[in-house]
Amino acid sequence: MKKSNRSSFLLFAGLATLPALQLSAQQVEKSAPAGRGVYEAVISQQDGFLYVTGAGSRTSPGGALYKIDRANLSIVDSISLAENPPFGIGINNKTQTVYTTNTRTNSVSAVDLKSGKLIATFNHGGEKSHTREVLVDEDNNVIYVSDVGDPSSIWVIDGKTNKFSHLIENLGKTLTGMAFVDGKDKIYVTIMSDNTIAVVNTKTKSIEKTFSSGGEAPVNIVSDGKRLFVTNQKSGTLTVLDTDGKLLKAIETGGGAIGVAYDPVKNRIYSANRQTGTTTVIDANSYEVLADLATGSHPNHVKIDAQGTAYVINKTKGGRPVEGQPVVVDTNGDTVTKIN
């Protein structure tokens, strides 16, 4: 009888812990429309909203910055940026200024979130200029913008005056992602053309060293201060390296791995995989894949809030409209997906 009671107790205890185990797993909580031609996002630490860039589309031209409620993912407001449709974005939370890269017009815009007004638009670079990512040094109020043009460069913008300052030039071909690691005097950048990471000294305006990314076509990079997390688009992998370039782990994520984010709260890494329509969640200690979640048509960018909730920006499927044929609406694209 005692043995039977003990068995029943163990069974009940196991069932009681099951919901907690299920809740600890990463799950898609909600997806919702995020605008037209969405690309990247930032989170304002002051007002708590998610701001998403939208560059419009072939059928719906224009551009805007969409203000989204993180709780229910509803669009509560938008700022028109039709003259220079935005793609990439970065934020200075101290000044509440966002900076967008406007790839079609080879420019960068500064927008004041408090007033919702455009402050300035910078246009610098040659005919092959291609602005992409934004990296903000909030302490010094300096903004760095990657220019994918050949040769690649980094634009430096003075956030105090919101004016273009200078270029860091001759940085190879196809420089895309950027990250600070330990301090703001060095920027680790991805060089897609030769599968390398370059360390750029912002004081000397030159490359200090380069090393392999551990994958093919490295496109974006983030860091926890000691390690580098790199998405490699062609090989469909996320590679982990130390700051000297030693490869610690290569993890298969999915075709077109592009967006990457690190969550210090739960110690997890996220890879948005554009071709497979999935976002991979990885344990940053064991490098175990915890989940591959279907988040949208073309997952492109991931942002993490202070509580460790992830927001994935999903691009829509491309393709030019065919005359005489109905326009196909992609309900899984131009969305934001909340992972909790």
mmCIF file of N, CA and C in Angstrom, residues 102-231:
data_model
loop_
_atom_site.group_PDB
_atom_site.id
_atom_site.type_symbol
_atom_site.label_atom_id
_atom_site.label_comp_id
_atom_site.label_asym_id
_atom_site.label_seq_id
_atom_site.Cartn_x
_atom_site.Cartn_y
_atom_site.Cartn_z
ATOM 1 N N ASN A 102 18.876 54.694 -45.278
ATOM 2 C CA ASN A 102 17.931 54.769 -46.385
ATOM 3 C C ASN A 102 18.642 54.295 -47.654
ATOM 4 N N THR A 103 18.658 53.003 -47.839
ATOM 5 C CA THR A 103 19.511 52.385 -48.856
ATOM 6 C C THR A 103 19.212 52.876 -50.265
ATOM 7 N N ARG A 104 17.955 53.094 -50.571
ATOM 8 C CA ARG A 104 17.606 53.503 -51.939
ATOM 9 C C ARG A 104 18.159 54.879 -52.286
ATOM 10 N N THR A 105 18.296 55.742 -51.297
ATOM 11 C CA THR A 105 18.779 57.102 -51.561
ATOM 12 C C THR A 105 20.192 57.319 -51.012
ATOM 13 N N ASN A 106 20.849 56.224 -50.589
ATOM 14 C CA ASN A 106 22.229 56.288 -50.085
ATOM 15 C C ASN A 106 22.380 57.341 -48.995
ATOM 16 N N SER A 107 21.445 57.359 -48.056
ATOM 17 C CA SER A 107 21.456 58.400 -47.041
ATOM 18 C C SER A 107 21.149 57.839 -45.657
ATOM 19 N N VAL A 108 21.269 58.724 -44.664
ATOM 20 C CA VAL A 108 20.946 58.405 -43.276
ATOM 21 C C VAL A 108 20.071 59.526 -42.738
ATOM 22 N N SER A 109 19.021 59.171 -41.981
ATOM 23 C CA SER A 109 18.145 60.176 -41.393
ATOM 24 C C SER A 109 18.176 60.094 -39.876
ATOM 25 N N ALA A 110 18.021 61.246 -39.236
ATOM 26 C CA ALA A 110 17.895 61.333 -37.780
ATOM 27 C C ALA A 110 16.480 61.775 -37.452
ATOM 28 N N VAL A 111 15.817 61.034 -36.555
ATOM 29 C CA VAL A 111 14.429 61.315 -36.194
ATOM 30 C C VAL A 111 14.319 61.448 -34.678
ATOM 31 N N ASP A 112 13.678 62.523 -34.220
ATOM 32 C CA ASP A 112 13.425 62.741 -32.806
ATOM 33 C C ASP A 112 12.148 62.002 -32.411
ATOM 34 N N LEU A 113 12.270 60.996 -31.526
ATOM 35 C CA LEU A 113 11.106 60.193 -31.161
ATOM 36 C C LEU A 113 10.108 60.977 -30.306
ATOM 37 N N LYS A 114 10.579 61.927 -29.528
ATOM 38 C CA LYS A 114 9.676 62.673 -28.654
ATOM 39 C C LYS A 114 8.698 63.536 -29.457
ATOM 40 N N SER A 115 9.224 64.192 -30.477
ATOM 41 C CA SER A 115 8.363 65.064 -31.291
ATOM 42 C C SER A 115 7.821 64.357 -32.521
ATOM 43 N N GLY A 116 8.458 63.234 -32.897
ATOM 44 C CA GLY A 116 8.056 62.522 -34.107
ATOM 45 C C GLY A 116 8.474 63.241 -35.370
ATOM 46 N N LYS A 117 9.490 64.093 -35.257
ATOM 47 C CA LYS A 117 9.904 64.889 -36.413
ATOM 48 C C LYS A 117 11.270 64.469 -36.940
ATOM 49 N N LEU A 118 11.415 64.634 -38.250
ATOM 50 C CA LEU A 118 12.696 64.397 -38.910
ATOM 51 C C LEU A 118 13.629 65.557 -38.581
ATOM 52 N N ILE A 119 14.816 65.245 -38.046
ATOM 53 C CA ILE A 119 15.777 66.280 -37.673
ATOM 54 C C ILE A 119 16.688 66.631 -38.843
ATOM 55 N N ALA A 120 17.235 65.588 -39.481
ATOM 56 C CA ALA A 120 18.198 65.826 -40.556
ATOM 57 C C ALA A 120 18.338 64.576 -41.403
ATOM 58 N N THR A 121 18.820 64.768 -42.626
ATOM 59 C CA THR A 121 19.168 63.659 -43.518
ATOM 60 C C THR A 121 20.556 63.928 -44.077
ATOM 61 N N PHE A 122 21.436 62.926 -43.966
ATOM 62 C CA PHE A 122 22.816 63.046 -44.423
ATOM 63 C C PHE A 122 22.979 62.252 -45.703
ATOM 64 N N ASN A 123 23.679 62.793 -46.638
ATOM 65 C CA ASN A 123 23.971 62.085 -47.888
ATOM 66 C C ASN A 123 25.442 62.235 -48.187
ATOM 67 N N HIS A 124 26.155 61.136 -48.043
ATOM 68 C CA HIS A 124 27.593 61.182 -48.284
ATOM 69 C C HIS A 124 28.034 59.846 -48.862
ATOM 70 N N GLY A 125 28.970 59.903 -49.790
ATOM 71 C CA GLY A 125 29.474 58.672 -50.391
ATOM 72 C C GLY A 125 29.402 58.735 -51.893
ATOM 73 N N GLY A 126 30.045 57.776 -52.527
ATOM 74 C CA GLY A 126 30.094 57.752 -53.984
ATOM 75 C C GLY A 126 28.848 57.151 -54.599
ATOM 76 N N GLU A 127 28.922 56.939 -55.902
ATOM 77 C CA GLU A 127 27.770 56.399 -56.626
ATOM 78 C C GLU A 127 27.414 54.988 -56.171
ATOM 79 N N LYS A 128 28.401 54.242 -55.681
ATOM 80 C CA LYS A 128 28.160 52.874 -55.244
ATOM 81 C C LYS A 128 27.883 52.792 -53.743
ATOM 82 N N SER A 129 27.640 53.917 -53.122
ATOM 83 C CA SER A 129 27.342 53.933 -51.689
ATOM 84 C C SER A 129 26.089 53.106 -51.396
ATOM 85 N N HIS A 130 26.117 52.384 -50.281
ATOM 86 C CA HIS A 130 24.987 51.508 -49.928
ATOM 87 C C HIS A 130 24.941 51.438 -48.399
ATOM 88 N N THR A 131 24.219 52.360 -47.784
ATOM 89 C CA THR A 131 24.141 52.384 -46.325
ATOM 90 C C THR A 131 23.339 51.201 -45.807
ATOM 91 N N ARG A 132 23.805 50.595 -44.693
ATOM 92 C CA ARG A 132 23.149 49.379 -44.208
ATOM 93 C C ARG A 132 22.854 49.391 -42.707
ATOM 94 N N GLU A 133 23.880 49.167 -41.865
ATOM 95 C CA GLU A 133 23.658 49.023 -40.431
ATOM 96 C C GLU A 133 24.021 50.289 -39.662
ATOM 97 N N VAL A 134 23.410 50.448 -38.481
ATOM 98 C CA VAL A 134 23.676 51.582 -37.594
ATOM 99 C C VAL A 134 24.161 51.055 -36.248
ATOM 100 N N LEU A 135 25.259 51.639 -35.764
ATOM 101 C CA LEU A 135 25.817 51.298 -34.456
ATOM 102 C C LEU A 135 25.987 52.603 -33.690
ATOM 103 N N VAL A 136 25.387 52.687 -32.489
ATOM 104 C CA VAL A 136 25.367 53.950 -31.740
ATOM 105 C C VAL A 136 26.221 53.850 -30.476
ATOM 106 N N ASP A 137 27.136 54.788 -30.327
ATOM 107 C CA ASP A 137 27.899 54.970 -29.097
ATOM 108 C C ASP A 137 27.161 56.031 -28.283
ATOM 109 N N GLU A 138 26.306 55.587 -27.362
ATOM 110 C CA GLU A 138 25.473 56.519 -26.604
ATOM 111 C C GLU A 138 26.288 57.404 -25.672
ATOM 112 N N ASP A 139 27.360 56.856 -25.092
ATOM 113 C CA ASP A 139 28.159 57.622 -24.131
ATOM 114 C C ASP A 139 28.814 58.841 -24.772
ATOM 115 N N ASN A 140 29.305 58.672 -25.989
ATOM 116 C CA ASN A 140 29.981 59.767 -26.681
ATOM 117 C C ASN A 140 29.104 60.438 -27.732
ATOM 118 N N ASN A 141 27.884 59.925 -27.895
ATOM 119 C CA ASN A 141 26.925 60.459 -28.868
ATOM 120 C C ASN A 141 27.531 60.493 -30.271
ATOM 121 N N VAL A 142 28.052 59.327 -30.662
ATOM 122 C CA VAL A 142 28.626 59.158 -31.998
ATOM 123 C C VAL A 142 27.903 58.003 -32.678
ATOM 124 N N ILE A 143 27.587 58.175 -33.949
ATOM 125 C CA ILE A 143 26.845 57.171 -34.703
ATOM 126 C C ILE A 143 27.715 56.654 -35.840
ATOM 127 N N TYR A 144 27.797 55.325 -35.961
ATOM 128 C CA TYR A 144 28.559 54.684 -37.022
ATOM 129 C C TYR A 144 27.592 53.970 -37.966
ATOM 130 N N VAL A 145 27.817 54.137 -39.261
ATOM 131 C CA VAL A 145 26.950 53.548 -40.282
ATOM 132 C C VAL A 145 27.809 52.759 -41.271
ATOM 133 N N SER A 146 27.457 51.503 -41.498
ATOM 134 C CA SER A 146 28.216 50.699 -42.466
ATOM 135 C C SER A 146 27.777 51.021 -43.885
ATOM 136 N N ASP A 147 28.771 51.200 -44.757
ATOM 137 C CA ASP A 147 28.534 51.467 -46.182
ATOM 138 C C ASP A 147 29.104 50.286 -46.949
ATOM 139 N N VAL A 148 28.207 49.517 -47.575
ATOM 140 C CA VAL A 148 28.589 48.274 -48.244
ATOM 141 C C VAL A 148 29.307 48.528 -49.570
ATOM 142 N N GLY A 149 29.365 49.785 -50.012
ATOM 143 C CA GLY A 149 29.954 50.115 -51.307
ATOM 144 C C GLY A 149 31.369 49.576 -51.482
ATOM 145 N N ASP A 150 31.866 49.590 -52.690
ATOM 146 C CA ASP A 150 33.181 49.044 -53.019
ATOM 147 C C ASP A 150 34.145 50.192 -53.353
ATOM 148 N N PRO A 151 35.156 50.493 -52.505
ATOM 149 C CA PRO A 151 35.441 49.800 -51.239
ATOM 150 C C PRO A 151 34.494 50.246 -50.134
ATOM 151 N N SER A 152 34.355 49.378 -49.137
ATOM 152 C CA SER A 152 33.454 49.672 -48.030
ATOM 153 C C SER A 152 34.052 50.724 -47.099
ATOM 154 N N SER A 153 33.149 51.364 -46.354
ATOM 155 C CA SER A 153 33.583 52.380 -45.393
ATOM 156 C C SER A 153 32.589 52.437 -44.247
ATOM 157 N N ILE A 154 32.924 53.215 -43.239
ATOM 158 C CA ILE A 154 32.019 53.496 -42.128
ATOM 159 C C ILE A 154 31.830 55.002 -42.040
ATOM 160 N N TRP A 155 30.566 55.427 -42.086
ATOM 161 C CA TRP A 155 30.265 56.841 -41.887
ATOM 162 C C TRP A 155 30.273 57.126 -40.388
ATOM 163 N N VAL A 156 30.826 58.270 -40.009
ATOM 164 C CA VAL A 156 30.816 58.696 -38.609
ATOM 165 C C VAL A 156 30.001 59.981 -38.515
ATOM 166 N N ILE A 157 28.961 59.953 -37.671
ATOM 167 C CA ILE A 157 28.051 61.091 -37.527
ATOM 168 C C ILE A 157 28.128 61.628 -36.096
ATOM 169 N N ASP A 158 28.241 62.934 -35.960
ATOM 170 C CA ASP A 158 28.256 63.597 -34.660
ATOM 171 C C ASP A 158 26.819 63.754 -34.173
ATOM 172 N N GLY A 159 26.460 63.024 -33.115
ATOM 173 C CA GLY A 159 25.095 63.074 -32.617
ATOM 174 C C GLY A 159 24.752 64.375 -31.911
ATOM 175 N N LYS A 160 25.757 65.126 -31.485
ATOM 176 C CA LYS A 160 25.493 66.400 -30.808
ATOM 177 C C LYS A 160 24.973 67.435 -31.802
ATOM 178 N N THR A 161 25.539 67.440 -32.996
ATOM 179 C CA THR A 161 25.141 68.412 -34.023
ATOM 180 C C THR A 161 24.270 67.779 -35.095
ATOM 181 N N ASN A 162 24.213 66.426 -35.080
ATOM 182 C CA ASN A 162 23.513 65.674 -36.121
ATOM 183 C C ASN A 162 23.998 66.083 -37.503
ATOM 184 N N LYS A 163 25.337 66.047 -37.623
ATOM 185 C CA LYS A 163 25.987 66.323 -38.896
ATOM 186 C C LYS A 163 27.016 65.249 -39.188
ATOM 187 N N PHE A 164 27.211 65.005 -40.488
ATOM 188 C CA PHE A 164 28.244 64.051 -40.901
ATOM 189 C C PHE A 164 29.608 64.555 -40.448
ATOM 190 N N SER A 165 30.418 63.654 -39.865
ATOM 191 C CA SER A 165 31.731 64.040 -39.367
ATOM 192 C C SER A 165 32.852 63.630 -40.321
ATOM 193 N N HIS A 166 32.989 62.310 -40.526
ATOM 194 C CA HIS A 166 34.069 61.847 -41.394
ATOM 195 C C HIS A 166 33.843 60.389 -41.787
ATOM 196 N N LEU A 167 34.686 59.895 -42.675
ATOM 197 C CA LEU A 167 34.645 58.505 -43.127
ATOM 198 C C LEU A 167 35.817 57.724 -42.545
ATOM 199 N N ILE A 168 35.574 56.459 -42.241
ATOM 200 C CA ILE A 168 36.659 55.497 -42.020
ATOM 201 C C ILE A 168 36.691 54.658 -43.286
ATOM 202 N N GLU A 169 37.728 54.831 -44.082
ATOM 203 C CA GLU A 169 37.736 54.304 -45.448
ATOM 204 C C GLU A 169 38.596 53.053 -45.615
ATOM 205 N N ASN A 170 38.499 52.485 -46.845
ATOM 206 C CA ASN A 170 39.320 51.352 -47.277
ATOM 207 C C ASN A 170 39.198 50.157 -46.336
ATOM 208 N N LEU A 171 37.969 49.709 -46.149
ATOM 209 C CA LEU A 171 37.689 48.612 -45.228
ATOM 210 C C LEU A 171 37.318 47.327 -45.949
ATOM 211 N N GLY A 172 37.829 47.163 -47.169
ATOM 212 C CA GLY A 172 37.551 45.934 -47.899
ATOM 213 C C GLY A 172 36.294 46.048 -48.726
ATOM 214 N N LYS A 173 35.719 44.909 -49.041
ATOM 215 C CA LYS A 173 34.540 44.853 -49.903
ATOM 216 C C LYS A 173 33.386 44.166 -49.175
ATOM 217 N N THR A 174 32.230 44.769 -49.215
ATOM 218 C CA THR A 174 30.991 44.239 -48.638
ATOM 219 C C THR A 174 31.064 44.137 -47.116
ATOM 220 N N LEU A 175 31.310 45.267 -46.477
ATOM 221 C CA LEU A 175 31.230 45.368 -45.020
ATOM 222 C C LEU A 175 29.754 45.538 -44.653
ATOM 223 N N THR A 176 29.264 44.680 -43.783
ATOM 224 C CA THR A 176 27.831 44.698 -43.475
ATOM 225 C C THR A 176 27.555 44.986 -42.001
ATOM 226 N N GLY A 177 27.742 44.000 -41.121
ATOM 227 C CA GLY A 177 27.391 44.145 -39.713
ATOM 228 C C GLY A 177 28.494 44.771 -38.881
ATOM 229 N N MET A 178 28.112 45.328 -37.712
ATOM 230 C CA MET A 178 29.063 45.975 -36.819
ATOM 231 C C MET A 178 28.682 45.713 -35.368
ATOM 232 N N ALA A 179 29.702 45.656 -34.485
ATOM 233 C CA ALA A 179 29.432 45.472 -33.056
ATOM 234 C C ALA A 179 30.583 46.018 -32.227
ATOM 235 N N PHE A 180 30.243 46.648 -31.097
ATOM 236 C CA PHE A 180 31.233 46.947 -30.073
ATOM 237 C C PHE A 180 31.421 45.681 -29.245
ATOM 238 N N VAL A 181 32.613 45.513 -28.689
ATOM 239 C CA VAL A 181 32.857 44.341 -27.853
ATOM 240 C C VAL A 181 33.189 44.752 -26.427
ATOM 241 N N ASP A 182 34.324 45.388 -26.215
ATOM 242 C CA ASP A 182 34.726 45.836 -24.888
ATOM 243 C C ASP A 182 35.240 47.259 -25.037
ATOM 244 N N GLY A 183 34.366 48.222 -24.838
ATOM 245 C CA GLY A 183 34.733 49.606 -25.094
ATOM 246 C C GLY A 183 34.253 50.037 -26.470
ATOM 247 N N LYS A 184 34.428 51.312 -26.750
ATOM 248 C CA LYS A 184 33.902 51.896 -27.986
ATOM 249 C C LYS A 184 34.991 52.346 -28.946
ATOM 250 N N ASP A 185 36.243 51.982 -28.662
ATOM 251 C CA ASP A 185 37.336 52.417 -29.533
ATOM 252 C C ASP A 185 37.625 51.429 -30.654
ATOM 253 N N LYS A 186 36.941 50.284 -30.617
ATOM 254 C CA LYS A 186 37.110 49.278 -31.674
ATOM 255 C C LYS A 186 35.748 48.752 -32.098
ATOM 256 N N ILE A 187 35.604 48.557 -33.410
ATOM 257 C CA ILE A 187 34.371 48.000 -33.960
ATOM 258 C C ILE A 187 34.721 46.713 -34.699
ATOM 259 N N TYR A 188 34.030 45.637 -34.344
ATOM 260 C CA TYR A 188 34.189 44.368 -35.046
ATOM 261 C C TYR A 188 33.169 44.345 -36.175
ATOM 262 N N VAL A 189 33.633 44.136 -37.407
ATOM 263 C CA VAL A 189 32.746 44.211 -38.569
ATOM 264 C C VAL A 189 32.820 42.923 -39.369
ATOM 265 N N THR A 190 31.713 42.590 -40.053
ATOM 266 C CA THR A 190 31.684 41.422 -40.930
ATOM 267 C C THR A 190 32.011 41.856 -42.359
ATOM 268 N N ILE A 191 32.899 41.118 -43.001
ATOM 269 C CA ILE A 191 33.270 41.361 -44.398
ATOM 270 C C ILE A 191 32.780 40.157 -45.203
ATOM 271 N N MET A 192 31.643 40.292 -45.857
ATOM 272 C CA MET A 192 31.008 39.156 -46.522
ATOM 273 C C MET A 192 31.839 38.579 -47.650
ATOM 274 N N SER A 193 32.522 39.436 -48.392
ATOM 275 C CA SER A 193 33.186 38.993 -49.620
ATOM 276 C C SER A 193 34.291 37.975 -49.386
ATOM 277 N N ASP A 194 34.987 38.074 -48.245
ATOM 278 C CA ASP A 194 36.075 37.120 -48.009
ATOM 279 C C ASP A 194 35.905 36.330 -46.704
ATOM 280 N N ASN A 195 34.663 36.290 -46.184
ATOM 281 C CA ASN A 195 34.328 35.451 -45.028
ATOM 282 C C ASN A 195 35.175 35.773 -43.800
ATOM 283 N N THR A 196 35.374 37.065 -43.536
ATOM 284 C CA THR A 196 36.218 37.447 -42.415
ATOM 285 C C THR A 196 35.524 38.437 -41.483
ATOM 286 N N ILE A 197 36.124 38.566 -40.302
ATOM 287 C CA ILE A 197 35.795 39.606 -39.342
ATOM 288 C C ILE A 197 36.999 40.545 -39.283
ATOM 289 N N ALA A 198 36.745 41.843 -39.360
ATOM 290 C CA ALA A 198 37.816 42.834 -39.251
ATOM 291 C C ALA A 198 37.620 43.651 -37.988
ATOM 292 N N VAL A 199 38.728 44.008 -37.343
ATOM 293 C CA VAL A 199 38.688 44.842 -36.148
ATOM 294 C C VAL A 199 39.136 46.244 -36.554
ATOM 295 N N VAL A 200 38.207 47.193 -36.488
ATOM 296 C CA VAL A 200 38.474 48.559 -36.934
ATOM 297 C C VAL A 200 38.714 49.454 -35.725
ATOM 298 N N ASN A 201 39.862 50.115 -35.709
ATOM 299 C CA ASN A 201 40.197 51.057 -34.651
ATOM 300 C C ASN A 201 39.606 52.420 -35.009
ATOM 301 N N THR A 202 38.688 52.930 -34.191
ATOM 302 C CA THR A 202 38.014 54.186 -34.516
ATOM 303 C C THR A 202 38.927 55.402 -34.319
ATOM 304 N N LYS A 203 40.019 55.236 -33.561
ATOM 305 C CA LYS A 203 40.955 56.340 -33.344
ATOM 306 C C LYS A 203 41.916 56.489 -34.526
ATOM 307 N N THR A 204 42.503 55.358 -34.945
ATOM 308 C CA THR A 204 43.463 55.406 -36.056
ATOM 309 C C THR A 204 42.774 55.317 -37.409
ATOM 310 N N LYS A 205 41.470 54.993 -37.373
ATOM 311 C CA LYS A 205 40.662 54.867 -38.601
ATOM 312 C C LYS A 205 41.240 53.820 -39.549
ATOM 313 N N SER A 206 41.638 52.691 -38.977
ATOM 314 C CA SER A 206 42.251 51.629 -39.787
ATOM 315 C C SER A 206 41.911 50.261 -39.207
ATOM 316 N N ILE A 207 42.150 49.216 -40.015
ATOM 317 C CA ILE A 207 41.931 47.835 -39.581
ATOM 318 C C ILE A 207 43.145 47.354 -38.801
ATOM 319 N N GLU A 208 42.909 46.847 -37.596
ATOM 320 C CA GLU A 208 43.995 46.321 -36.768
ATOM 321 C C GLU A 208 44.333 44.883 -37.125
ATOM 322 N N LYS A 209 43.288 44.072 -37.354
ATOM 323 C CA LYS A 209 43.507 42.675 -37.706
ATOM 324 C C LYS A 209 42.242 42.102 -38.319
ATOM 325 N N THR A 210 42.393 40.972 -38.987
ATOM 326 C CA THR A 210 41.252 40.249 -39.545
ATOM 327 C C THR A 210 41.399 38.769 -39.227
ATOM 328 N N PHE A 211 40.283 38.065 -39.176
ATOM 329 C CA PHE A 211 40.306 36.620 -38.972
ATOM 330 C C PHE A 211 39.043 36.027 -39.562
ATOM 331 N N SER A 212 39.045 34.719 -39.769
ATOM 332 C CA SER A 212 37.915 34.032 -40.396
ATOM 333 C C SER A 212 36.680 34.079 -39.509
ATOM 334 N N SER A 213 35.518 34.177 -40.166
ATOM 335 C CA SER A 213 34.254 34.162 -39.425
ATOM 336 C C SER A 213 33.842 32.742 -39.055
ATOM 337 N N GLY A 214 34.460 31.761 -39.680
ATOM 338 C CA GLY A 214 34.100 30.365 -39.426
ATOM 339 C C GLY A 214 32.934 29.881 -40.255
ATOM 340 N N GLY A 215 32.449 30.739 -41.176
ATOM 341 C CA GLY A 215 31.342 30.363 -42.046
ATOM 342 C C GLY A 215 31.420 31.134 -43.348
ATOM 343 N N GLU A 216 30.432 30.923 -44.213
ATOM 344 C CA GLU A 216 30.410 31.592 -45.514
ATOM 345 C C GLU A 216 29.423 32.752 -45.524
ATOM 346 N N ALA A 217 29.891 33.892 -46.000
ATOM 347 C CA ALA A 217 29.096 35.124 -46.111
ATOM 348 C C ALA A 217 28.605 35.617 -44.752
ATOM 349 N N PRO A 218 29.535 35.968 -43.846
ATOM 350 C CA PRO A 218 29.120 36.547 -42.567
ATOM 351 C C PRO A 218 28.418 37.875 -42.799
ATOM 352 N N VAL A 219 27.262 38.051 -42.163
ATOM 353 C CA VAL A 219 26.453 39.225 -42.489
ATOM 354 C C VAL A 219 26.165 40.121 -41.282
ATOM 355 N N ASN A 220 25.969 39.526 -40.118
ATOM 356 C CA ASN A 220 25.702 40.337 -38.922
ATOM 357 C C ASN A 220 26.444 39.779 -37.725
ATOM 358 N N ILE A 221 26.662 40.643 -36.731
ATOM 359 C CA ILE A 221 27.493 40.273 -35.583
ATOM 360 C C ILE A 221 27.009 40.991 -34.331
ATOM 361 N N VAL A 222 27.001 40.276 -33.193
ATOM 362 C CA VAL A 222 26.759 40.871 -31.883
ATOM 363 C C VAL A 222 27.754 40.246 -30.911
ATOM 364 N N SER A 223 27.813 40.792 -29.696
ATOM 365 C CA SER A 223 28.781 40.291 -28.732
ATOM 366 C C SER A 223 28.227 40.380 -27.324
ATOM 367 N N ASP A 224 28.722 39.500 -26.441
ATOM 368 C CA ASP A 224 28.401 39.582 -25.020
ATOM 369 C C ASP A 224 29.553 40.205 -24.245
ATOM 370 N N GLY A 225 30.533 40.743 -24.962
ATOM 371 C CA GLY A 225 31.697 41.357 -24.342
ATOM 372 C C GLY A 225 32.928 40.468 -24.337
ATOM 373 N N LYS A 226 32.709 39.172 -24.450
ATOM 374 C CA LYS A 226 33.822 38.226 -24.465
ATOM 375 C C LYS A 226 33.823 37.346 -25.715
ATOM 376 N N ARG A 227 32.629 37.140 -26.259
ATOM 377 C CA ARG A 227 32.491 36.298 -27.448
ATOM 378 C C ARG A 227 31.796 37.069 -28.562
ATOM 379 N N LEU A 228 32.023 36.590 -29.786
ATOM 380 C CA LEU A 228 31.361 37.135 -30.962
ATOM 381 C C LEU A 228 30.358 36.112 -31.468
ATOM 382 N N PHE A 229 29.151 36.561 -31.798
ATOM 383 C CA PHE A 229 28.128 35.701 -32.380
ATOM 384 C C PHE A 229 27.852 36.221 -33.787
ATOM 385 N N VAL A 230 28.102 35.380 -34.783
ATOM 386 C CA VAL A 230 28.070 35.810 -36.184
ATOM 387 C C VAL A 230 27.113 34.933 -36.984
ATOM 388 N N THR A 231 26.206 35.559 -37.731
ATOM 389 C CA THR A 231 25.360 34.809 -38.656
ATOM 390 C C THR A 231 26.029 34.786 -40.019
#
